[in-house]
CSV table of C-alpha atoms in Angstrom, one decimal:
chain,number,residue,atom,x,y,z
A,275,MET,CA,0.6,12.5,16.6
A,276,SER,CA,-1.0,10.5,19.3
A,277,SER,CA,-4.3,8.9,18.7
A,278,SER,CA,-7.2,11.2,19.3
A,279,ARG,CA,-9.2,8.2,20.2
A,280,SER,CA,-6.7,6.3,22.4
A,281,HIS,CA,-8.0,4.3,25.3
A,282,PHE,CA,-6.8,2.4,28.4
A,283,CYS,CA,-9.7,-0.1,28.7
A,284,GLY,CA,-12.2,2.5,27.8
A,285,ARG,CA,-10.5,5.4,29.5
A,286,THR,CA,-8.4,8.1,27.8
A,287,ARG,CA,-4.7,8.4,28.8
A,288,ARG,CA,-5.4,11.5,30.9
A,289,GLU,CA,-8.3,9.7,32.8
A,290,PHE,CA,-6.1,6.6,33.3
A,291,ILE,CA,-3.3,8.7,34.8
A,292,TRP,CA,-5.5,10.8,37.0
A,293,GLU,CA,-7.4,7.7,38.3
A,294,SER,CA,-4.1,5.9,38.9
A,295,GLY,CA,-2.6,8.7,41.0
A,296,ALA,CA,-3.8,11.0,43.8
A,297,GLY,CA,-4.3,14.7,43.9
A,298,PHE,CA,-1.2,16.9,43.1
A,299,GLY,CA,1.0,13.9,42.4
A,300,ALA,CA,-1.2,12.8,39.5
A,301,ALA,CA,-1.4,16.4,38.3
A,302,ALA,CA,2.3,16.7,38.3
A,303,LEU,CA,2.6,13.4,36.4
A,304,SER,CA,0.0,14.5,33.9
A,305,SER,CA,1.8,17.8,33.3
A,306,MET,CA,5.1,16.0,32.8
A,307,PHE,CA,3.6,13.6,30.2
A,308,ALA,CA,1.9,16.5,28.5
A,309,ASN,CA,5.3,18.2,28.0
A,310,ASP,CA,6.6,15.0,26.4
A,311,GLY,CA,3.8,15.0,23.9
A,312,PHE,CA,2.1,12.1,25.5
A,313,PHE,CA,-1.4,13.5,25.1
A,314,PRO,CA,-3.2,14.3,21.9
A,315,SER,CA,-2.5,17.6,20.1
A,316,ALA,CA,-5.1,20.4,20.1
A,317,SER,CA,-6.4,19.3,16.7
A,318,ALA,CA,-6.7,15.7,17.8
A,319,ALA,CA,-8.3,16.6,21.0
A,320,SER,CA,-10.9,18.7,19.2
A,321,LEU,CA,-11.8,15.6,17.1
A,322,GLU,CA,-12.2,13.6,20.3
A,323,ASN,CA,-14.6,16.3,21.6
A,324,ASP,CA,-16.6,16.1,18.4
A,325,PRO,CA,-17.5,12.4,18.0
A,326,MET,CA,-20.2,13.3,15.4
A,327,ALA,CA,-17.4,14.1,13.0
A,328,GLY,CA,-16.9,10.4,12.5
A,329,PRO,CA,-13.7,8.4,12.3
A,330,MET,CA,-13.3,9.1,8.5
A,331,ALA,CA,-13.8,12.9,8.8
A,332,VAL,CA,-10.9,14.8,7.1
A,333,LYS,CA,-8.1,15.5,9.6
A,334,PRO,CA,-5.3,18.0,9.2
A,335,PRO,CA,-1.9,16.6,8.2
A,336,HIS,CA,1.2,17.2,10.4
A,337,PHE,CA,2.6,19.5,7.7
A,338,ALA,CA,1.8,20.5,4.1
A,339,PRO,CA,1.5,17.3,2.1
A,340,LYS,CA,3.0,16.6,-1.4
A,341,ALA,CA,0.4,13.9,-2.1
A,342,LYS,CA,-3.3,13.4,-1.4
A,343,SER,CA,-3.6,9.8,-2.5
A,344,VAL,CA,-1.5,6.6,-2.9
A,345,ILE,CA,-1.8,4.0,-5.6
A,346,PHE,CA,0.3,0.9,-4.7
A,347,LEU,CA,0.8,-1.5,-7.6
A,348,PHE,CA,1.7,-4.7,-5.8
A,349,MET,CA,3.5,-7.3,-7.9
A,350,TYR,CA,2.7,-10.3,-5.7
A,351,GLY,CA,5.2,-13.1,-5.7
A,352,GLY,CA,8.4,-11.2,-6.1
A,353,PRO,CA,9.5,-9.8,-9.6
A,354,SER,CA,13.1,-10.3,-10.5
A,355,HIS,CA,14.9,-7.0,-10.1
A,356,ILE,CA,17.9,-8.0,-12.2
A,357,ASP,CA,15.6,-8.9,-15.1
A,358,THR,CA,13.5,-5.7,-15.0
A,359,PHE,CA,15.0,-2.5,-13.7
A,360,ASP,CA,18.4,-3.3,-12.0
A,361,TYR,CA,20.8,-3.5,-14.9
A,362,LYS,CA,23.7,-6.0,-14.3
A,363,PRO,CA,26.1,-5.9,-17.4
A,364,ALA,CA,28.7,-7.9,-15.4
A,365,MET,CA,26.4,-11.0,-15.6
A,366,LYS,CA,26.5,-11.1,-19.4
A,367,GLY,CA,28.3,-14.3,-20.4
A,368,MET,CA,28.1,-15.8,-17.0
A,369,ASP,CA,25.2,-18.1,-17.6
A,370,GLY,CA,25.7,-21.5,-16.0
A,371,LYS,CA,28.9,-20.5,-14.1
A,372,THR,CA,29.0,-21.5,-10.4
A,373,VAL,CA,29.7,-18.7,-8.0
A,374,ASP,CA,30.0,-18.4,-4.3
A,375,VAL,CA,27.1,-16.2,-3.2
A,376,LYS,CA,25.1,-16.5,0.0
A,377,THR,CA,21.4,-16.7,-0.6
A,378,PHE,CA,18.4,-17.3,1.6
A,379,GLY,CA,15.0,-18.1,0.1
A,380,ARG,CA,12.3,-20.8,0.0
A,381,GLY,CA,15.1,-23.4,-0.4
A,382,GLY,CA,16.8,-22.2,2.8
A,383,HIS,CA,20.4,-20.9,3.2
A,384,LYS,CA,22.8,-21.7,0.4
A,385,ALA,CA,26.5,-20.8,-0.1
A,386,GLY,CA,26.6,-20.8,-3.9
A,387,GLY,CA,24.9,-21.7,-7.1
A,388,ARG,CA,24.6,-21.6,-10.9
A,389,ILE,CA,24.3,-18.1,-12.4
A,390,VAL,CA,21.1,-17.4,-14.4
A,391,GLU,CA,22.0,-14.7,-16.7
A,392,PRO,CA,19.3,-12.0,-17.2
A,393,ARG,CA,17.0,-13.3,-19.9
A,394,TRP,CA,16.0,-9.9,-21.4
A,395,ASP,CA,18.0,-7.2,-23.1
A,396,PHE,CA,18.3,-3.7,-21.5
A,397,LYS,CA,18.2,-0.4,-23.3
A,398,GLN,CA,18.7,3.2,-22.0
A,399,TYR,CA,15.6,5.5,-21.9
A,400,GLY,CA,14.9,9.1,-21.1
A,401,GLU,CA,17.1,12.0,-20.3
A,402,CYS,CA,18.4,10.2,-17.3
A,403,GLY,CA,19.6,7.3,-19.4
A,404,LYS,CA,18.0,4.7,-17.2
A,405,HIS,CA,18.5,1.1,-18.3
A,406,VAL,CA,15.3,-0.9,-18.5
A,407,SER,CA,14.7,-4.4,-19.7
A,408,SER,CA,12.6,-5.3,-22.7
A,409,LEU,CA,9.9,-6.6,-20.3
A,410,PHE,CA,8.8,-3.1,-19.7
A,411,PRO,CA,9.1,-1.0,-22.9
A,412,ASN,CA,6.1,1.2,-22.0
A,413,VAL,CA,7.0,1.9,-18.4
A,414,ALA,CA,10.5,2.6,-19.7
A,415,LYS,CA,9.1,5.7,-21.5
A,416,HIS,CA,8.4,7.2,-18.0
A,417,VAL,CA,11.8,6.8,-16.4
A,418,ASP,CA,12.2,10.6,-16.1
A,419,ASP,CA,9.2,10.6,-13.7
A,420,ILE,CA,10.3,7.6,-11.7
A,421,ALA,CA,12.6,7.2,-8.7
A,422,PHE,CA,14.0,3.7,-8.6
A,423,LEU,CA,15.0,2.2,-5.3
A,424,HIS,CA,17.6,-0.5,-6.0
A,425,SER,CA,18.7,-1.3,-2.5
A,426,MET,CA,15.5,-2.4,-0.8
A,427,THR,CA,15.7,-5.0,1.9
A,428,ALA,CA,13.1,-6.9,4.0
A,429,ASP,CA,13.3,-9.2,7.0
A,430,SER,CA,11.7,-12.3,5.5
A,431,PRO,CA,12.2,-14.3,2.3
A,432,ILE,CA,8.9,-16.1,2.9
A,433,HIS,CA,5.8,-14.9,1.1
A,434,GLY,CA,3.3,-14.8,3.9
A,435,SER,CA,5.4,-12.8,6.4
A,436,ALA,CA,7.1,-10.7,3.7
A,437,MET,CA,3.7,-9.7,2.4
A,438,LEU,CA,2.6,-8.7,5.9
A,439,MET,CA,5.7,-6.7,6.4
A,440,MET,CA,5.3,-4.8,3.1
A,441,ASN,CA,1.7,-4.1,3.9
A,442,SER,CA,1.7,-3.5,7.6
A,443,GLY,CA,5.4,-3.1,8.7
A,444,LYS,CA,5.3,-6.2,10.8
A,445,LEU,CA,6.0,-9.9,10.1
A,446,LEU,CA,3.1,-11.1,12.2
A,447,SER,CA,-0.6,-10.6,11.5
A,448,GLY,CA,-2.9,-8.4,13.6
A,449,ASN,CA,-1.5,-5.1,12.6
A,450,PRO,CA,-3.1,-2.3,10.6
A,451,ALA,CA,-2.2,-2.1,6.9
A,452,MET,CA,-0.5,1.0,5.5
A,453,GLY,CA,-3.8,2.1,3.9
A,454,SER,CA,-5.4,1.9,7.4
A,455,TRP,CA,-2.7,4.1,8.8
A,456,VAL,CA,-3.2,6.7,6.0
A,457,THR,CA,-7.0,6.9,6.4
A,458,TYR,CA,-6.6,6.9,10.2
A,459,GLY,CA,-4.2,9.8,10.0
A,460,LEU,CA,-6.0,11.9,7.4
A,461,GLY,CA,-9.6,10.6,7.1
A,462,SER,CA,-11.3,10.6,3.7
A,463,GLU,CA,-12.2,13.4,1.3
A,464,ASN,CA,-15.2,11.4,0.0
A,465,GLN,CA,-17.6,10.3,2.7
A,466,ASN,CA,-19.5,8.3,0.1
A,467,MET,CA,-16.6,6.0,-0.7
A,468,PRO,CA,-14.2,3.9,1.3
A,469,GLY,CA,-10.9,5.6,2.1
A,470,PHE,CA,-8.9,2.4,1.4
A,471,VAL,CA,-9.7,0.3,-1.6
A,472,VAL,CA,-8.1,-3.1,-2.7
A,473,MET,CA,-8.5,-4.7,-6.1
A,474,LEU,CA,-7.4,-8.3,-6.5
A,475,ASP,CA,-6.1,-10.4,-9.4
A,476,PRO,CA,-8.7,-12.5,-11.1
A,477,SER,CA,-6.7,-15.6,-10.2
A,478,GLY,CA,-7.4,-15.0,-6.5
A,479,GLY,CA,-6.0,-13.1,-3.5
A,480,PRO,CA,-2.5,-13.2,-2.2
A,481,ILE,CA,-1.2,-15.5,0.5
A,482,SER,CA,-2.3,-14.3,4.0
A,483,GLY,CA,-5.5,-13.0,2.4
A,484,ALA,CA,-7.4,-10.2,4.0
A,485,LYS,CA,-4.7,-9.8,6.7
A,486,ASN,CA,-2.9,-7.7,4.1
A,487,TRP,CA,-5.5,-5.0,4.1
A,488,SER,CA,-6.8,-5.5,7.7
A,489,SER,CA,-7.2,-2.6,10.1
A,490,GLY,CA,-5.7,-4.7,12.9
A,491,TYR,CA,-6.3,-3.2,16.3
A,492,MET,CA,-7.9,-0.1,14.8
A,493,PRO,CA,-11.6,0.2,14.2
A,494,ALA,CA,-12.9,-1.7,11.2
A,495,THR,CA,-13.7,1.6,9.5
A,496,TYR,CA,-10.1,1.8,8.4
A,497,GLN,CA,-9.7,-1.6,6.8
A,498,GLY,CA,-9.5,-2.0,3.1
A,499,THR,CA,-12.6,-2.6,1.0
A,500,VAL,CA,-12.3,-5.1,-1.8
A,501,PHE,CA,-13.7,-3.8,-5.1
A,502,ARG,CA,-14.6,-6.0,-8.0
A,503,THR,CA,-14.1,-4.7,-11.5
A,504,LYS,CA,-17.1,-6.6,-13.0
A,505,GLY,CA,-20.6,-6.7,-11.8
A,506,ALA,CA,-21.4,-5.2,-8.5
A,507,PRO,CA,-18.2,-3.6,-7.2
A,508,ILE,CA,-19.0,-4.7,-3.6
A,509,LEU,CA,-20.9,-7.9,-2.8
A,510,ASP,CA,-24.2,-7.7,-0.9
A,511,LEU,CA,-24.2,-3.9,-1.0
A,512,ALA,CA,-27.6,-3.4,-2.8
A,513,PRO,CA,-30.8,-3.5,-0.7
A,514,PRO,CA,-33.3,-6.3,-1.1
A,515,LYS,CA,-35.4,-5.8,-4.3
A,516,ASP,CA,-38.7,-6.1,-2.4
A,517,LEU,CA,-37.8,-3.3,0.1
A,518,PRO,CA,-40.0,-0.3,-0.7
A,519,LEU,CA,-38.3,2.9,-1.8
A,520,GLY,CA,-37.3,5.1,1.2
A,521,VAL,CA,-37.9,2.4,3.9
A,522,GLN,CA,-34.2,1.6,4.1
A,523,ARG,CA,-33.3,5.2,4.7
A,524,GLN,CA,-36.0,5.4,7.5
A,525,LEU,CA,-34.6,2.2,9.1
A,526,ILE,CA,-31.0,3.6,9.1
A,527,ASP,CA,-32.1,7.0,10.4
A,528,SER,CA,-33.9,5.3,13.3
A,529,VAL,CA,-30.9,3.2,14.3
A,530,GLN,CA,-28.5,6.1,13.8
A,531,THR,CA,-30.6,8.4,16.0
A,532,ALA,CA,-30.3,6.0,18.9
A,533,ASN,CA,-26.6,5.4,18.2
A,534,ARG,CA,-25.8,9.1,18.1
A,535,ARG,CA,-27.8,9.8,21.3
A,536,HIS,CA,-25.7,7.2,23.1
A,537,LEU,CA,-22.5,8.5,21.6
A,538,VAL,CA,-23.1,12.1,22.8
A,539,GLY,CA,-22.6,10.9,26.4
A,540,HIS,CA,-19.9,8.3,25.5
A,541,GLY,CA,-17.7,10.2,23.1
A,542,HIS,CA,-14.7,7.8,23.5
A,543,GLU,CA,-16.5,4.7,22.2
A,544,GLU,CA,-14.6,4.1,19.0
A,545,ALA,CA,-16.5,1.0,18.1
A,546,LEU,CA,-19.8,2.8,18.1
A,547,ALA,CA,-18.5,5.8,16.2
A,548,SER,CA,-17.1,3.4,13.6
A,549,ARG,CA,-20.5,1.6,13.4
A,550,ILE,CA,-22.3,4.8,12.8
A,551,SER,CA,-19.9,5.8,10.1
A,552,SER,CA,-20.1,2.3,8.5
A,553,TYR,CA,-23.9,2.4,8.2
A,554,GLU,CA,-23.8,5.8,6.4
A,555,LEU,CA,-20.9,4.8,4.2
A,556,ALA,CA,-22.7,1.5,3.2
A,557,TYR,CA,-25.9,3.4,2.3
A,558,ASN,CA,-24.1,6.1,0.3
A,559,MET,CA,-21.9,3.5,-1.5
A,560,GLN,CA,-25.0,2.0,-3.1
A,561,THR,CA,-25.0,4.9,-5.5
A,562,ALA,CA,-21.4,6.1,-5.4
A,563,ALA,CA,-19.6,2.7,-5.9
A,564,PRO,CA,-21.4,1.6,-9.1
A,565,GLU,CA,-20.8,5.1,-10.5
A,566,ALA,CA,-17.1,4.9,-9.7
A,567,VAL,CA,-16.6,1.7,-11.6
A,568,ASP,CA,-18.8,2.6,-14.6
A,569,LEU,CA,-16.4,3.2,-17.5
A,570,SER,CA,-19.1,4.2,-20.0
A,571,ASP,CA,-18.2,7.9,-19.7
A,572,GLU,CA,-14.5,7.2,-20.6
A,573,THR,CA,-13.4,8.0,-24.1
A,574,ALA,CA,-12.4,5.3,-26.6
A,575,GLU,CA,-8.9,6.8,-26.6
A,576,THR,CA,-8.6,6.3,-22.8
A,577,LEU,CA,-9.8,2.7,-22.9
A,578,ASP,CA,-7.3,2.0,-25.7
A,579,LEU,CA,-4.6,3.7,-23.7
A,580,TYR,CA,-5.1,1.3,-20.8
A,581,GLY,CA,-5.6,-1.8,-23.1
A,582,VAL,CA,-9.1,-2.4,-21.8
A,583,GLU,CA,-10.1,-4.1,-25.1
A,584,ASN,CA,-7.0,-6.3,-25.3
A,585,PRO,CA,-7.5,-9.7,-23.6
A,586,GLN,CA,-3.9,-9.7,-22.3
A,587,THR,CA,-4.1,-6.3,-20.6
A,588,ALA,CA,-7.9,-6.0,-20.1
A,589,ASP,CA,-8.1,-6.9,-16.4
A,590,PHE,CA,-5.1,-5.0,-15.0
A,591,GLY,CA,-5.8,-2.1,-17.4
A,592,ARG,CA,-9.4,-1.8,-16.1
A,593,ARG,CA,-8.1,-1.8,-12.5
A,594,CYS,CA,-5.5,0.9,-13.3
A,595,LEU,CA,-8.2,3.0,-14.9
A,596,LEU,CA,-10.4,2.5,-11.9
A,597,ALA,CA,-7.6,3.6,-9.7
A,598,ARG,CA,-7.4,6.9,-11.5
A,599,ARG,CA,-11.2,7.3,-11.2
A,600,LEU,CA,-11.0,6.5,-7.4
A,601,VAL,CA,-8.2,9.1,-6.9
A,602,GLN,CA,-10.4,11.7,-8.7
A,603,ARG,CA,-13.2,10.8,-6.2
A,604,GLY,CA,-11.0,11.4,-3.2
A,605,VAL,CA,-10.1,7.9,-2.2
A,606,ARG,CA,-6.9,8.0,-0.1
A,607,PHE,CA,-5.2,4.6,-0.7
A,608,ILE,CA,-5.7,2.2,-3.6
A,609,GLN,CA,-3.9,-1.1,-3.8
A,610,LEU,CA,-3.9,-3.2,-7.0
A,611,TYR,CA,-2.5,-6.8,-7.0
A,612,SER,CA,-0.9,-8.3,-10.0
A,613,GLY,CA,-0.9,-12.0,-9.5
A,614,GLY,CA,-2.8,-14.2,-7.0
A,615,ALA,CA,-3.1,-17.7,-5.8
A,616,HIS,CA,0.2,-19.7,-6.0
A,617,ASN,CA,3.1,-20.7,-8.3
A,618,ASP,CA,3.0,-19.1,-11.8
A,619,ALA,CA,-0.4,-17.4,-11.2
A,620,ASN,CA,1.9,-14.7,-9.7
A,621,TRP,CA,5.4,-13.4,-10.1
A,622,ASP,CA,6.9,-16.3,-8.1
A,623,ALA,CA,9.2,-17.6,-10.8
A,624,HIS,CA,10.7,-20.8,-9.3
A,625,GLY,CA,10.4,-22.8,-12.5
A,626,ASN,CA,10.5,-21.1,-15.9
A,627,LEU,CA,11.5,-17.5,-15.4
A,628,GLU,CA,10.9,-16.5,-19.0
A,629,THR,CA,7.3,-17.9,-19.2
A,630,ASN,CA,6.4,-16.4,-15.8
A,631,HIS,CA,7.7,-12.9,-16.3
A,632,ASN,CA,6.7,-12.6,-19.9
A,633,LEU,CA,3.2,-13.4,-18.8
A,634,HIS,CA,2.9,-10.9,-15.9
A,635,ALA,CA,4.9,-8.1,-17.4
A,636,GLY,CA,2.8,-8.5,-20.6
A,637,GLU,CA,-0.3,-8.1,-18.5
A,638,THR,CA,0.9,-5.0,-16.6
A,639,ASP,CA,3.4,-3.0,-18.6
A,640,GLN,CA,0.9,-1.1,-20.8
A,641,PRO,CA,-1.6,-0.5,-18.0
A,642,VAL,CA,1.0,0.9,-15.6
A,643,ALA,CA,2.4,3.2,-18.3
A,644,ALA,CA,-1.1,4.3,-19.1
A,645,LEU,CA,-1.8,5.1,-15.5
A,646,LEU,CA,1.3,7.3,-15.3
A,647,SER,CA,0.4,9.0,-18.6
A,648,ASP,CA,-3.2,9.5,-17.6
A,649,LEU,CA,-2.4,10.9,-14.1
A,650,LYS,CA,0.1,13.3,-15.7
A,651,ARG,CA,-2.2,14.6,-18.5
A,652,THR,CA,-5.0,15.2,-16.0
A,653,GLY,CA,-2.7,16.9,-13.5
A,654,LEU,CA,-3.2,14.2,-10.9
A,655,LEU,CA,0.4,12.8,-10.9
A,656,ASP,CA,1.7,15.8,-8.8
A,657,GLU,CA,-0.7,14.9,-6.0
A,658,THR,CA,-0.8,11.1,-6.4
A,659,LEU,CA,2.0,8.9,-5.2
A,660,VAL,CA,2.4,5.7,-7.3
A,661,VAL,CA,4.4,2.8,-5.8
A,662,TRP,CA,5.5,-0.3,-7.7
A,663,GLY,CA,7.0,-3.5,-6.3
A,664,GLY,CA,6.6,-6.9,-4.7
A,665,GLU,CA,7.3,-8.3,-1.3
A,666,PHE,CA,11.0,-9.1,-2.3
A,667,GLY,CA,13.1,-9.8,-5.4
A,668,ARG,CA,14.8,-12.8,-6.8
A,669,GLN,CA,18.3,-14.3,-6.6
A,670,PRO,CA,21.0,-14.2,-9.3
A,671,THR,CA,21.5,-18.0,-9.1
A,672,ALA,CA,19.2,-20.9,-10.2
A,673,GLU,CA,17.1,-22.6,-7.6
A,674,TYR,CA,17.3,-26.0,-9.2
A,675,ALA,CA,20.0,-28.0,-11.1
A,676,GLU,CA,18.1,-27.3,-14.3
A,677,GLY,CA,16.0,-24.4,-15.6
A,678,SER,CA,16.0,-20.7,-15.1
A,679,GLY,CA,13.9,-20.4,-12.0
A,680,ARG,CA,15.1,-18.1,-9.2
A,681,ASP,CA,14.4,-18.3,-5.5
A,682,HIS,CA,13.3,-15.4,-3.2
A,683,ASN,CA,15.7,-12.6,-2.4
A,684,SER,CA,15.0,-10.3,0.6
A,685,TYR,CA,18.7,-9.1,0.8
A,686,GLY,CA,18.4,-6.7,-2.1
A,687,PHE,CA,15.6,-5.8,-4.6
A,688,THR,CA,14.0,-3.0,-6.5
A,689,MET,CA,10.9,-0.9,-6.1
A,690,TRP,CA,10.0,2.4,-7.6
A,691,MET,CA,7.9,5.5,-6.8
A,692,ALA,CA,6.5,8.3,-9.0
A,693,GLY,CA,4.5,11.4,-8.6
A,694,GLY,CA,3.4,12.9,-5.2
A,695,GLY,CA,6.5,15.1,-4.8
A,696,VAL,CA,9.0,12.3,-5.7
A,697,LYS,CA,11.9,13.3,-7.9
A,698,GLY,CA,12.0,11.6,-11.3
A,699,GLY,CA,14.9,10.2,-13.2
A,700,ILE,CA,16.7,9.0,-10.1
A,701,SER,CA,18.2,5.6,-9.3
A,702,HIS,CA,19.0,5.4,-5.6
A,703,GLY,CA,21.1,2.7,-3.9
A,704,THR,CA,22.7,-0.3,-5.5
A,705,THR,CA,23.0,-4.0,-5.2
A,706,ASP,CA,26.3,-5.9,-5.9
A,707,GLU,CA,27.3,-6.8,-9.4
A,708,LEU,CA,25.1,-9.9,-9.3
A,709,GLY,CA,22.1,-8.3,-7.6
A,710,ALA,CA,22.4,-10.6,-4.6
A,711,VAL,CA,22.6,-8.1,-1.8
A,712,ALA,CA,22.1,-4.3,-1.2
A,713,VAL,CA,25.6,-2.7,-0.9
A,714,GLU,CA,25.1,1.1,-1.2
A,715,ASP,CA,22.5,3.0,0.8
A,716,PRO,CA,20.6,-0.1,1.9
A,717,LEU,CA,16.9,0.7,2.5
A,718,HIS,CA,14.4,-1.2,4.7
A,719,VAL,CA,10.7,-1.6,4.1
A,720,ARG,CA,10.3,0.9,7.0
A,721,ASN,CA,12.1,3.6,5.0
A,722,LEU,CA,9.6,3.1,2.2
A,723,HIS,CA,6.7,3.4,4.6
A,724,ALA,CA,8.2,6.5,6.2
A,725,THR,CA,8.5,8.1,2.8
A,726,ILE,CA,4.9,7.4,1.8
A,727,LEU,CA,3.6,8.8,5.1
A,728,HIS,CA,5.9,11.8,4.8
A,729,GLN,CA,4.6,12.6,1.3
A,730,MET,CA,1.1,12.4,2.6
A,731,GLY,CA,2.0,15.1,5.2
A,732,LEU,CA,2.3,12.7,8.1
A,733,ASP,CA,5.3,12.4,10.4
A,734,PRO,CA,6.1,8.7,10.4
A,735,ASN,CA,7.7,8.9,13.8
A,736,HIS,CA,4.7,10.6,15.5
A,737,LEU,CA,1.7,9.1,13.7
A,738,SER,CA,0.6,6.6,16.4
A,739,TYR,CA,-2.3,4.7,17.8
A,740,PHE,CA,-2.4,3.8,21.4
A,741,TYR,CA,-3.0,0.0,21.9
A,742,SER,CA,-1.9,-2.6,24.4
A,743,GLY,CA,-0.1,0.0,26.5
A,744,LEU,CA,2.1,1.4,23.7
A,745,ASP,CA,2.0,4.1,21.1
A,746,GLN,CA,2.0,1.8,18.1
A,747,LYS,CA,3.5,3.1,14.8
A,748,LEU,CA,3.6,1.8,11.2
A,749,VAL,CA,7.4,2.2,11.2
A,750,GLY,CA,7.9,0.6,14.6
A,751,VAL,CA,9.6,1.8,17.8
A,752,GLU,CA,12.9,3.2,16.5
A,753,HIS,CA,13.2,6.5,14.6
A,754,VAL,CA,13.0,5.9,10.9
A,755,GLU,CA,13.9,8.5,8.2
A,756,PRO,CA,12.1,8.9,4.9
A,757,ILE,CA,14.3,8.5,1.8
A,758,HIS,CA,15.3,12.1,1.5
A,759,ALA,CA,17.3,11.7,-1.7
A,760,ILE,CA,14.2,11.1,-3.7
A,761,ILE,CA,11.9,13.8,-2.2
């Protein structure tokens, strides 16, 4: 799908071609490009002809979607796959042994190291018999609803660039996040709430900060909106207390009237259309956002399910519960971060692996399991795609001469997906017997992105936005297949 609002320095592609050519030659060139799908589809063109619809108006998918919303549970820092969901029985008894295994992480390239045996016991769960470590006893009860991806790979073992790749498909900043692509492609079902919401860890945001939920070269309408779980959900959203009732609406109406009058004759001005939409959204959110984060209408049973009253699970539990509430209110893409700041404030276990992972798994296991249970009992799991994982995994060998800390591993790691048309009880792909590298059915981050878009009814190889002379895509230039084995 080509962008319905694509421009060449303020001109549409068709205008650019026509003005660049002359007479019948330009007409022939235009016809040839049209046959190649260069111009917007009929549905996209109709949106361009109706600028009043706004950039967040609901847009038709490319095909019937399996999911309406995405909840991305981002374990910032890189959880160890071989200590969580990627069972490696061959490592039992190998603790401390030196092995020849090529690794590449924060410490650079290494040819070998000291084995750190998995520190937690694994048990089989569900009808599928999936092995899960004792770090996640609650999530383990849902393995029959989960598709585990054990052969994930990424292009960088460094947090900043790996985070950007996982979120935007590129190693460099300046590109739209996945949530931006989803809202750009589909719009939002709730015009009173943002289509893309981000909830951060109380310890702080991840490295690279807001670049991880930026709309990049797209209009700012599509960028992620950070929600707080305590107090006002969005800072500076409420009007001044001394502003008389109704005056704010009158001021906005006056500005919007002038903006819309200008837009009628300048329908291709994305920035103006985005500004009009943003004014209305900000006004409507003054009521809608506080209501969305108000848990007073939730039952005691539900609050207990998420662990909201337990100090260990309270924060992540509250955010998982809010994610369910936002999905119910038509929000397209919600991203929750477990871990923030640096070192052991996130999953980046360079020092003491046991202390680090016990802390973060202890904070998230019950809430994540509760989210899956709650979505399932409310009938929302079928249409909500839940994604779990970090920017990479961790190596089977120790980073230092002493201790159990593991370095980064982008050669092979685990993520999982549930709901939204994804098959449960599946383990797809494998790493080698030490978990050092993907060996069977290697998957790239782009395959993950393609799968998410596909489940939302978007063709990952045709969803594009024209910028800097190219049809930009989340999955890049080359054709990328979704992970068909799990859908």
